[in-house]
Amino acid sequence: MNDTWKLGDRTLRSRIIVGTGKYASLDETRAALAASGAEIVTVALRRIDLASKQPTVLDAIDRAKYILLPNTAGCYTADEAIRTLHLARELGMDDLVKLEVIGDPKTLFPDNTATVEAARRLVKEGFKVLPYCSDDLITCKRLEEAGCLAVMPLAAPIGSGLGIRNPHNIRLIIDNVGVPVIVDAGVGTASDAAVAMELGCTAVLMNTGIAGAKKPVLMAEAMRLGIDAGRKAFLAGRMPRRDYANASSPTAGLIE
Amino acid sequence: MGPRSPLGRTHPGHTVVGSRPMSTSIDVVINGQPRSVEEGTTVSVLLAELGFGDRRVAVERNREIVPRAQHATTALVAGDHLELVTFVGGGL
């Protein structure tokens, strides 16, 4: 089945985007990325450690195989996020960026107003923006109007693993925006990823759901399969829900 | 005793990057840490002496990006605030 999707002018096969944080080692990072089947992986930008020169995450990522997606994790204002992405561009990144403007340290919920403002400015500068946002249709519409390539509503708080808390909202967003909808944050296990895809999401972005599992590499594979199963179920079109039983064996011809 | 700055203050505990006898050092702040560097040190020389000459590092000087092409020609000035950043593992 040739089931690709478009992100701007790129054509992608994989519907899982994975983060590169929280792994025990660079070897584990490398193995989990491979098992997930991801084509896009996210990275964060931080000060270099002046005291010790450790191998960096870039040593674990084959740039020929993966598209790097720099994020603005930890930024609380539009200005900080934009400053961070200017530095990412200086590091030789393409213009594809993951915009996050956090509004509160406890929930890590996004500041949607600041996110929309930052998105407008970044799009004007030529960035291709993938914004993390609340599962709120109007915010997603504003982000689409701002020129974002996709919208990335959260399923649940970042790192919570609580799954899709409001599938109805995600559904409304899918039905009412024209750009790809990528669920970003909150996916805890393979069935959560499958649910996102069954709802009709284009892709899912996750990090802790894989890195926080007891066996991250095995979970990366499970997530890939969950995404695949959910996508195929969406394309197949599920049967209607019924309140009462409906026998699947013939009711005629019963022995007496 | 720490290195002597052009202003004559001593700075015990500062790390001297690129100091040679008889050279003048200047005080700068690198990733939030006060440091002394030899006057005339360029961004390229600084990165090399910190051990990051072979790494891709983005440099901000007083909140302005110093493009990679200008690392070799940009000399640090006393009081400069530098941010040296690179990519780390991260998701959301």
Tab-separated table of C-alpha atoms in Angstrom:
chain	number	residue	atom	x	y	z
A	1	MET	CA	0.000	0.000	0.000
A	2	ASN	CA	1.456	3.328	-1.046
A	3	ASP	CA	0.299	5.544	1.796
A	4	THR	CA	2.455	8.633	1.929
A	5	TRP	CA	1.764	12.100	3.283
A	6	LYS	CA	2.989	15.562	2.471
A	7	LEU	CA	4.616	17.985	4.846
A	8	GLY	CA	5.120	21.099	2.755
A	9	ASP	CA	7.083	19.898	-0.248
A	10	ARG	CA	8.388	16.753	1.453
A	11	THR	CA	6.784	13.374	0.919
A	12	LEU	CA	6.974	11.094	3.942
A	13	ARG	CA	6.168	7.436	4.507
A	14	SER	CA	6.544	7.175	8.257
A	15	ARG	CA	3.780	8.564	10.444
A	16	ILE	CA	5.792	8.584	13.625
A	17	ILE	CA	8.047	11.453	14.633
A	18	VAL	CA	10.258	10.728	17.623
A	19	GLY	CA	12.199	12.758	20.137
A	20	THR	CA	15.762	11.972	21.118
A	21	GLY	CA	15.651	12.839	24.829
A	22	LYS	CA	15.754	10.708	27.979
A	23	TYR	CA	17.492	7.646	26.534
A	24	ALA	CA	20.043	5.778	28.641
A	25	SER	CA	22.756	6.015	25.993
A	26	LEU	CA	23.418	7.106	22.453
A	27	ASP	CA	23.378	3.431	21.405
A	28	GLU	CA	19.892	3.069	22.815
A	29	THR	CA	18.855	6.286	21.068
A	30	ARG	CA	20.176	4.965	17.774
A	31	ALA	CA	18.441	1.577	18.186
A	32	ALA	CA	15.112	3.127	19.237
A	33	LEU	CA	15.109	5.546	16.307
A	34	ALA	CA	15.719	2.657	13.916
A	35	ALA	CA	13.004	0.471	15.504
A	36	SER	CA	10.456	3.306	15.362
A	37	GLY	CA	10.818	3.690	11.619
A	38	ALA	CA	10.800	7.476	12.035
A	39	GLU	CA	12.008	9.717	9.233
A	40	ILE	CA	11.876	12.893	11.330
A	41	VAL	CA	13.508	13.179	14.756
A	42	THR	CA	13.450	16.113	17.120
A	43	VAL	CA	16.415	17.650	18.920
A	44	ALA	CA	16.764	20.427	21.485
A	45	LEU	CA	19.240	23.277	21.609
A	46	ARG	CA	21.330	23.860	24.737
A	47	ARG	CA	24.568	25.448	25.893
A	48	ILE	CA	27.638	23.303	25.264
A	49	ASP	CA	29.162	21.823	28.408
A	50	LEU	CA	32.428	23.714	28.835
A	51	ALA	CA	33.663	21.262	31.456
A	52	SER	CA	33.488	18.074	29.436
A	53	LYS	CA	33.320	17.307	25.780
A	54	GLN	CA	30.847	14.453	25.518
A	55	PRO	CA	29.597	12.884	22.307
A	56	THR	CA	26.407	14.651	21.319
A	57	VAL	CA	23.103	13.406	20.046
A	58	LEU	CA	24.207	14.331	16.554
A	59	ASP	CA	26.736	11.497	16.795
A	60	ALA	CA	23.798	9.089	17.173
A	61	ILE	CA	21.797	10.439	14.250
A	62	ASP	CA	22.661	9.588	10.681
A	63	ARG	CA	21.840	12.836	8.930
A	64	ALA	CA	21.448	10.976	5.632
A	65	LYS	CA	18.618	8.892	7.122
A	66	TYR	CA	16.759	11.343	9.332
A	67	ILE	CA	15.347	14.821	8.988
A	68	LEU	CA	16.305	16.809	12.086
A	69	LEU	CA	13.556	18.867	13.648
A	70	PRO	CA	14.932	21.405	16.130
A	71	ASN	CA	12.498	22.278	18.908
A	72	THR	CA	12.086	25.226	21.248
A	73	ALA	CA	11.456	23.150	24.382
A	74	GLY	CA	11.881	25.229	27.518
A	75	CYS	CA	10.994	28.534	25.866
A	76	TYR	CA	8.357	30.609	27.653
A	77	THR	CA	8.080	33.576	25.282
A	78	ALA	CA	7.795	34.081	21.537
A	79	ASP	CA	11.103	35.981	21.583
A	80	GLU	CA	12.970	33.122	23.293
A	81	ALA	CA	11.547	30.595	20.848
A	82	ILE	CA	12.498	32.703	17.836
A	83	ARG	CA	15.993	33.335	19.232
A	84	THR	CA	16.439	29.581	19.725
A	85	LEU	CA	15.390	28.824	16.154
A	86	HIS	CA	17.777	31.433	14.771
A	87	LEU	CA	20.549	29.545	16.564
A	88	ALA	CA	19.251	26.261	15.150
A	89	ARG	CA	19.406	27.739	11.677
A	90	GLU	CA	22.981	28.848	12.373
A	91	LEU	CA	23.727	25.201	13.229
A	92	GLY	CA	22.912	24.293	9.669
A	93	MET	CA	19.334	23.128	10.047
A	94	ASP	CA	16.787	23.211	7.303
A	95	ASP	CA	13.888	25.605	7.844
A	96	LEU	CA	11.609	22.924	9.336
A	97	VAL	CA	11.121	23.689	13.040
A	98	LYS	CA	9.035	22.527	15.989
A	99	LEU	CA	7.664	25.558	17.772
A	100	GLU	CA	6.782	25.283	21.459
A	101	VAL	CA	6.042	28.222	23.691
A	102	ILE	CA	5.329	26.867	27.132
A	103	GLY	CA	2.874	28.655	29.392
A	104	ASP	CA	3.328	26.888	32.709
A	105	PRO	CA	6.113	24.710	34.162
A	106	LYS	CA	3.871	22.244	35.993
A	107	THR	CA	1.633	21.208	33.110
A	108	LEU	CA	3.922	22.320	30.271
A	109	PHE	CA	0.732	23.400	28.544
A	110	PRO	CA	1.403	25.726	25.630
A	111	ASP	CA	0.879	29.476	25.668
A	112	ASN	CA	-1.333	29.407	22.584
A	113	THR	CA	-1.450	33.189	22.159
A	114	ALA	CA	2.344	33.484	22.213
A	115	THR	CA	2.617	30.419	19.971
A	116	VAL	CA	0.406	32.010	17.305
A	117	GLU	CA	2.417	35.244	17.515
A	118	ALA	CA	5.727	33.360	17.217
A	119	ALA	CA	4.370	31.273	14.339
A	120	ARG	CA	3.378	34.378	12.368
A	121	ARG	CA	6.813	35.917	12.799
A	122	LEU	CA	8.671	32.691	11.965
A	123	VAL	CA	6.621	32.031	8.832
A	124	LYS	CA	7.410	35.577	7.653
A	125	GLU	CA	11.104	34.769	8.131
A	126	GLY	CA	10.764	31.696	5.927
A	127	PHE	CA	10.638	28.985	8.585
A	128	LYS	CA	8.417	25.952	8.064
A	129	VAL	CA	6.646	25.806	11.373
A	130	LEU	CA	5.184	22.797	13.200
A	131	PRO	CA	3.556	24.212	16.332
A	132	TYR	CA	2.754	22.371	19.569
A	133	CYS	CA	-0.611	23.645	20.820
A	134	SER	CA	-3.654	22.829	22.912
A	135	ASP	CA	-6.302	20.496	21.517
A	136	ASP	CA	-8.298	23.597	20.663
A	137	LEU	CA	-9.802	24.029	17.215
A	138	ILE	CA	-9.681	27.823	17.160
A	139	THR	CA	-5.995	27.898	18.088
A	140	CYS	CA	-5.332	25.339	15.360
A	141	LYS	CA	-7.233	27.491	12.844
A	142	ARG	CA	-5.190	30.553	13.814
A	143	LEU	CA	-1.989	28.559	13.393
A	144	GLU	CA	-3.113	27.335	9.998
A	145	GLU	CA	-3.939	30.938	8.985
A	146	ALA	CA	-0.476	31.968	10.188
A	147	GLY	CA	0.960	29.641	7.561
A	148	CYS	CA	2.067	26.661	9.688
A	149	LEU	CA	2.748	23.476	7.717
A	150	ALA	CA	0.838	21.351	10.227
A	151	VAL	CA	-0.766	21.716	13.647
A	152	MET	CA	0.340	19.616	16.601
A	153	PRO	CA	-2.294	19.473	19.333
A	154	LEU	CA	-1.375	17.677	22.538
A	155	ALA	CA	-3.087	14.432	23.523
A	156	ALA	CA	-2.214	14.933	27.200
A	157	PRO	CA	0.535	16.795	29.112
A	158	ILE	CA	4.096	16.293	27.835
A	159	GLY	CA	5.659	13.206	29.395
A	160	SER	CA	2.417	12.166	31.142
A	161	GLY	CA	1.643	9.070	29.060
A	162	LEU	CA	-2.065	9.615	29.715
A	163	GLY	CA	-3.155	9.023	26.120
A	164	ILE	CA	-5.749	10.982	24.162
A	165	ARG	CA	-7.710	12.818	26.840
A	166	ASN	CA	-10.144	14.445	24.449
A	167	PRO	CA	-10.572	12.418	21.267
A	168	HIS	CA	-13.604	14.499	20.333
A	169	ASN	CA	-11.523	17.698	20.189
A	170	ILE	CA	-8.842	15.981	18.110
A	171	ARG	CA	-11.562	14.777	15.745
A	172	LEU	CA	-13.012	18.287	15.398
A	173	ILE	CA	-9.564	19.660	14.612
A	174	ILE	CA	-8.989	16.985	11.948
A	175	ASP	CA	-12.359	17.764	10.366
A	176	ASN	CA	-11.846	21.513	10.314
A	177	VAL	CA	-8.271	22.319	9.383
A	178	GLY	CA	-6.672	21.747	6.015
A	179	VAL	CA	-3.117	21.038	7.160
A	180	PRO	CA	-1.879	17.740	8.625
A	181	VAL	CA	-2.816	17.158	12.278
A	182	ILE	CA	0.017	15.578	14.247
A	183	VAL	CA	-0.726	14.570	17.828
A	184	ASP	CA	2.164	15.812	19.929
A	185	ALA	CA	2.640	14.771	23.564
A	186	GLY	CA	0.897	12.422	25.949
A	187	VAL	CA	1.026	9.142	24.055
A	188	GLY	CA	1.934	6.459	26.609
A	189	THR	CA	1.690	3.161	24.775
A	190	ALA	CA	0.996	1.627	21.391
A	191	SER	CA	-2.801	1.651	21.756
A	192	ASP	CA	-2.712	5.429	22.382
A	193	ALA	CA	-0.837	5.871	19.118
A	194	ALA	CA	-3.338	3.592	17.360
A	195	VAL	CA	-6.267	5.623	18.717
A	196	ALA	CA	-4.707	8.841	17.392
A	197	MET	CA	-4.365	7.301	13.950
A	198	GLU	CA	-7.877	5.804	14.011
A	199	LEU	CA	-9.222	9.285	14.699
A	200	GLY	CA	-7.625	10.351	11.419
A	201	CYS	CA	-4.460	12.076	12.584
A	202	THR	CA	-1.752	12.314	9.955
A	203	ALA	CA	1.066	11.379	12.331
A	204	VAL	CA	2.065	11.209	15.989
A	205	LEU	CA	5.058	12.779	17.728
A	206	MET	CA	6.372	11.116	20.872
A	207	ASN	CA	9.433	10.815	23.084
A	208	THR	CA	8.773	9.674	26.659
A	209	GLY	CA	6.268	7.035	25.500
A	210	ILE	CA	9.266	5.240	24.017
A	211	ALA	CA	12.217	6.411	26.122
A	212	GLY	CA	10.274	5.941	29.368
A	213	ALA	CA	9.348	2.303	28.671
A	214	LYS	CA	11.247	-0.476	30.459
A	215	LYS	CA	12.486	-1.672	27.080
A	216	PRO	CA	12.564	1.434	24.889
A	217	VAL	CA	13.686	-0.269	21.681
A	218	LEU	CA	10.884	-2.841	21.906
A	219	MET	CA	8.384	-0.059	22.648
A	220	ALA	CA	9.657	1.872	19.634
A	221	GLU	CA	8.731	-1.114	17.483
A	222	ALA	CA	5.362	-1.444	19.262
A	223	MET	CA	4.645	2.227	18.574
A	224	ARG	CA	5.498	1.781	14.909
A	225	LEU	CA	3.096	-1.161	14.698
A	226	GLY	CA	0.416	0.699	16.678
A	227	ILE	CA	0.647	3.649	14.285
A	228	ASP	CA	0.463	1.286	11.327
A	229	ALA	CA	-2.519	-0.610	12.758
A	230	GLY	CA	-4.371	2.594	13.600
A	231	ARG	CA	-3.711	4.079	10.180
A	232	LYS	CA	-4.953	0.967	8.386
A	233	ALA	CA	-8.041	0.816	10.609
A	234	PHE	CA	-8.768	4.456	9.764
A	235	LEU	CA	-8.427	3.775	6.039
A	236	ALA	CA	-10.534	0.620	6.349
A	237	GLY	CA	-13.363	2.529	8.047
A	238	ARG	CA	-14.547	0.945	11.259
A	239	MET	CA	-17.938	-0.713	11.625
A	240	PRO	CA	-20.713	1.332	13.199
A	241	ARG	CA	-21.113	1.059	16.959
A	242	ARG	CA	-24.298	-0.676	18.133
A	243	ASP	CA	-25.870	-0.721	21.536
A	244	TYR	CA	-26.935	-4.370	21.296
A	245	ALA	CA	-25.549	-7.608	19.926
A	246	ASN	CA	-25.712	-8.515	16.272
A	247	ALA	CA	-24.868	-12.185	15.657
A	248	SER	CA	-22.243	-12.866	13.043
A	249	SER	CA	-23.286	-16.480	12.472
A	250	PRO	CA	-26.406	-17.098	10.296
A	251	THR	CA	-29.625	-17.056	12.286
A	252	ALA	CA	-31.275	-19.398	9.770
A	253	GLY	CA	-30.616	-23.140	9.657
A	254	LEU	CA	-30.174	-23.730	13.358
A	255	ILE	CA	-30.614	-27.403	14.344
A	256	GLU	CA	-33.695	-28.246	16.297
B	1	MET	CA	46.262	34.903	42.488
B	2	GLY	CA	44.074	35.157	39.442
B	3	PRO	CA	44.868	36.750	36.135
B	4	ARG	CA	45.035	40.521	36.010
B	5	SER	CA	42.475	42.230	33.837
B	6	PRO	CA	43.127	45.458	31.933
B	7	LEU	CA	41.217	47.253	34.679
B	8	GLY	CA	43.659	45.971	37.271
B	9	ARG	CA	41.146	43.824	39.165
B	10	THR	CA	42.171	40.309	40.042
B	11	HIS	CA	39.843	37.457	39.397
B	12	PRO	CA	40.708	34.420	41.435
B	13	GLY	CA	39.144	31.308	40.063
B	14	HIS	CA	38.706	32.505	36.519
B	15	THR	CA	39.800	30.118	33.844
B	16	VAL	CA	42.295	31.700	31.535
B	17	VAL	CA	41.885	30.674	27.947
B	18	GLY	CA	44.799	31.334	25.647
B	19	SER	CA	46.901	33.208	28.147
B	20	ARG	CA	50.572	33.591	27.484
B	21	PRO	CA	53.145	35.389	29.579
B	22	MET	CA	53.024	39.152	29.007
B	23	SER	CA	49.681	38.964	27.173
B	24	THR	CA	46.759	41.125	28.183
B	25	SER	CA	43.626	39.312	29.149
B	26	ILE	CA	40.064	40.550	28.948
B	27	ASP	CA	37.010	39.457	30.903
B	28	VAL	CA	34.079	37.917	29.090
B	29	VAL	CA	31.118	35.760	30.063
B	30	ILE	CA	30.761	32.402	28.297
B	31	ASN	CA	27.563	30.441	28.840
B	32	GLY	CA	26.970	32.344	32.036
B	33	GLN	CA	30.462	31.763	33.440
B	34	PRO	CA	32.959	34.598	33.851
B	35	ARG	CA	36.204	33.860	32.027
B	36	SER	CA	39.346	35.649	31.010
B	37	VAL	CA	40.681	35.335	27.500
B	38	GLU	CA	43.684	36.760	25.792
B	39	GLU	CA	42.995	40.067	24.095
B	40	GLY	CA	42.427	39.556	20.384
B	41	THR	CA	41.056	36.013	20.792
B	42	THR	CA	38.709	35.258	17.921
B	43	VAL	CA	35.623	33.089	18.132
B	44	SER	CA	37.429	30.355	16.143
B	45	VAL	CA	40.399	30.381	18.500
B	46	LEU	CA	38.114	30.335	21.538
B	47	LEU	CA	36.192	27.309	20.245
B	48	ALA	CA	39.427	25.495	19.398
B	49	GLU	CA	40.911	26.186	22.819
B	50	LEU	CA	37.728	24.997	24.527
B	51	GLY	CA	38.066	21.756	22.547
B	52	PHE	CA	35.120	22.398	20.242
B	53	GLY	CA	37.034	23.334	17.107
B	54	ASP	CA	35.775	20.220	15.320
B	55	ARG	CA	32.172	20.603	16.461
B	56	ARG	CA	29.349	22.521	14.979
B	57	VAL	CA	28.604	25.174	17.604
B	58	ALA	CA	26.317	28.165	17.152
B	59	VAL	CA	27.621	31.373	18.677
B	60	GLU	CA	25.721	34.356	19.966
B	61	ARG	CA	27.683	37.411	21.038
B	62	ASN	CA	25.725	39.965	23.036
B	63	ARG	CA	22.534	38.389	21.648
B	64	GLU	CA	23.644	38.690	18.019
B	65	ILE	CA	24.505	35.547	16.100
B	66	VAL	CA	28.089	35.407	14.855
B	67	PRO	CA	27.753	33.504	11.562
B	68	ARG	CA	30.159	30.619	11.168
B	69	ALA	CA	31.878	32.396	8.273
B	70	GLN	CA	32.819	35.225	10.649
B	71	HIS	CA	34.177	33.096	13.517
B	72	ALA	CA	37.761	33.509	12.306
B	73	THR	CA	37.547	37.278	11.999
B	74	THR	CA	35.474	38.157	15.068
B	75	ALA	CA	37.650	39.109	18.030
B	76	LEU	CA	36.204	39.151	21.519
B	77	VAL	CA	35.930	42.439	23.354
B	78	ALA	CA	35.995	42.962	27.137
B	79	GLY	CA	32.524	42.509	28.590
B	80	ASP	CA	31.224	40.330	25.766
B	81	HIS	CA	28.509	37.853	26.677
B	82	LEU	CA	28.760	34.707	24.601
B	83	GLU	CA	26.324	31.842	24.217
B	84	LEU	CA	27.787	28.688	22.709
B	85	VAL	CA	25.082	26.174	21.882
B	86	THR	CA	24.607	22.899	20.110
B	87	PHE	CA	21.995	20.184	19.746
B	88	VAL	CA	21.169	17.764	22.543
B	89	GLY	CA	18.688	14.934	22.791
B	90	GLY	CA	15.195	16.275	23.257
B	91	GLY	CA	11.626	15.727	22.260
B	92	LEU	CA	9.011	18.051	23.618
